[in-house]
Amino acid sequence: MSSMTHSGAQPQVATAPNTDRGGEPVLEVTNLRKYFPVKSSGVVRRTIGQVQAVDGISFQVPKGGSLGLVGESGCGKSTTGRLITRLWDPTSGSMKFEGREIGNLSNRQMLPLRKEIQMIFQDPYSSLNPRHTVGSIVGTPLRVHQVVPDRQRLDRVKELLEVVGLNPEHYNRYPNEFSGGQRQRIGIARALALQPKLLVADEPVSALDVSIQAQVVNLLQDLQREFDIAFLFIAHDLAVVRHFCPDVAVMYLGKIVEITDRETLYLRPHHPYTQALLSAVPDVKQAAIGGRRERIRLEGDVPSPVNPPSGCRFRTRCWMAQDICAKQEPPLLQIGPRHKVACHFAGEHGAMPTSPITLDALGVDQNGDHVSGETKSAEDLNAPGFADTWTDLESHKKSSERLVGDHIADRPQ
Amino acid sequence: MGIGPTETVADHAADTPATAQEIAGRSPTKIALDRLRSDKIAMICLGIVVLFVLIAIFAPLLTRLFGVELRGGVPIEDTKADSFPIIGPPDYGFTWEAPFGLAPTTGDDNLAEWFYGARTSLFVATVATLVSTVIGIIVGLLAGFSRGWLDRVITFFIDVFLSLPFILVALALSPIIVSRFGADAASLERWSMFSLLFVLSALTWMTLARLIRGEVLSLREREFVQAARVIGVPTRSILFRELLPNIIAPIVVSISLGLPTFVTAEAGLAYLGIGVAGIPSWGQTVNRAVDYFSTYPVYLYAPVIGITVLVIALNLLGDAVRDAFDPKTRR
Ligand SMILES: Nc1ncnc2c1ncn2[C@@H]1O[C@H](COP(=O)(O)OP(=O)(O)OP(=O)(O)O)[C@@H](O)[C@H]1O
Ligand code: SF4
Ligand SMILES: [Mg+2]
């Protein structure tokens, strides 16, 4: 299977051919965590557990670019968005906006940065205050940050309404007089008012009719091009981000399981979960070239983030799962110039390796037991972006093979 | 940011609201008020309430207009040996000199007492409603928005206050306040009024506080509150600009229930001996007139009819207001 190695990749280490692609990151997230305490009921409310909503994720969003964040309901996408907009405080980890750490800023310190980082919300019916006029809603950010003098605020609001394709004369109407799509445009106008550099769009179209979805996505795309805004585009399926994001991160139960560019993700996904997500997306291109994707059905429900499965979190639903998956958490390995995947058996669908590829990186044998004398690889697995050097899948496989099987004797008794 | 329409949107035409002809929007509050205006009974009741308010405001003017005098009775001149007045009911016919008759024993004019009594009733009801509503709003907003320990402390106090038996506390508390501070006649008048208002509002804010806490708990999870925080709107503005307009309905309901309740409560408490001292009030008149019901019923009718009409009007008006503000019946 030569398609599994990237052409141009040297045996052990290769150099990224297109480092210029992303440019300067506007946002760098490193090992970000958010645990919500679970409190007992009663008078003395002790913490009896933790919802591991986001558990150590790293990614970066390039200036003016856009990263898609995809995953099932409850995997921690919104939590990530809310950490970046500092609605919630992170449990640990770092978030750098234009190189400046924002994870530990107080509300007051954060205030000037609010202009730069804005958010578009999922539900157009709850994201607009029903008691405020559109003019007041879109004017609020202008008022709070004194972007324009009070006298010019209304003119500016009208301009913004026009930018998002609404009738500017509707500024003194109330949200209940608009349709879902129009309301979402109002929310977009509000987010644009401060001319942000980064927009977190939390499932901006999933509450809308399919016919309206495309229009809103097109609007966002135009705005991004025109105003050079970087997007963190959150979605629960791959169909929407496909048209929007050159890079996509796939999340499962608080962790990123695969992060790569659009082409690789849609044509050669290496993680079983991505493959399952993708098989649910109707695909015209694939149908056109004759290759029809078989539908992968995932069994069972997403486990509780309070008590996630040991090892690989996806193992309770993975058809590839083996013993090692329960013992060792698969590291997020960079296996291509712009491709990271966290699976012991990463590979293209239908051609996945039969023995784990991560043994060398973890220093364990195929049962997940530590092999004496072996150490974990020194590679920084929490780096937000893609490194210039990486080890390709074939090399991982080869170097891992030497740890398979015949090391039982080495095991400490 | 260069501004220009980036696209002419296709869904614009298909998506325009049904009421395309009227550009100006109607706020939910305005819709409710429009609805109220078309309710005949509500408007009649509003008329009655306004009438009572006018009576209360212009009580001094009205007494002069009718040629009567507040507390102007001279017992020896105005009452007979059996303590009943020498003019008007119950022994003689109607006279313009004292349209509602004179009070037995004292010979004070009943009409003047009634005018000023309306004043006290409405004043007590309005102030008690206002105070208990403001306390309820602030406590409810704080508890709902703070979550955590502050919420638990506040909720605890709400529960404690709710478990207090109203009448018992009123009976116990107001004599203490009055005897502690009301040394001479002037301060007695002030402190008896204060203790009445205190008892009424201190024991009634909890229901609204609880309602508002619940509303805020659910509202604060709504995305528009988070949108406000992402924008950087200060917490105070979030509470009063974003949340408060959304809890108008329970506040209106609470006020509409509070006013008639307090009018009745003033009378009821006066009957139990708690109430304003030295100031005329319907409750005080009732308290005194009950002893004469068999011999001089008109004495009792005046304040009782006043209370009844006002309370019924307030209740019916309140009903209509609640219907108008009910989100379920909103278009
Ligand atoms: N305030 C909170 N307190 C406790 N747990 C929370 C809180 N907010 C979210 N969670 C939990 O964190 C997990 C991730 O939630 P999150 O809202 O980020 O998911 P999501 O990926 O956005 O899902 P959806 O597609 O449904 O929006 C969920 O299990 C959720 O129950
Ligand atoms: S690590 Fe194992 S369980 Fe997890 S996705 Fe890969 S094969 Fe499945
Ligand atoms: Mg979400």
CSV table of N, CA, C and O in Angstrom, one decimal, chain B residues 16 18 144 184 196 205 240 244:
chain,number,residue,atom,x,y,z
B,16,THR,N,-38.8,37.7,4.4
B,16,THR,CA,-39.3,38.9,5.1
B,16,THR,C,-40.5,38.6,6.1
B,16,THR,O,-41.3,37.7,5.8
B,18,ALA,N,-44.0,38.7,8.1
B,18,ALA,CA,-45.3,38.8,7.5
B,18,ALA,C,-45.8,40.3,7.6
B,18,ALA,O,-46.5,40.8,6.7
B,144,GLY,N,-30.2,34.3,41.5
B,144,GLY,CA,-30.2,33.5,40.3
B,144,GLY,C,-28.9,33.7,39.5
B,144,GLY,O,-28.4,32.8,38.9
B,184,ASP,N,-43.7,59.6,71.9
B,184,ASP,CA,-44.7,60.6,71.9
B,184,ASP,C,-45.7,60.4,70.7
B,184,ASP,O,-45.4,59.6,69.9
B,196,LEU,N,-46.0,49.0,60.2
B,196,LEU,CA,-47.0,48.3,59.3
B,196,LEU,C,-46.4,48.0,58.0
B,196,LEU,O,-46.4,46.9,57.4
B,205,TRP,N,-41.8,39.6,50.2
B,205,TRP,CA,-41.0,39.7,49.1
B,205,TRP,C,-40.5,38.4,48.5
B,205,TRP,O,-40.1,38.3,47.4
B,240,PHE,N,-29.5,44.3,34.6
B,240,PHE,CA,-30.6,45.3,34.5
B,240,PHE,C,-31.0,45.6,33.1
B,240,PHE,O,-32.2,45.9,32.8
B,244,LEU,N,-33.5,41.9,33.2
B,244,LEU,CA,-34.7,42.5,33.8
B,244,LEU,C,-35.8,42.7,32.8
B,244,LEU,O,-37.0,42.3,33.1
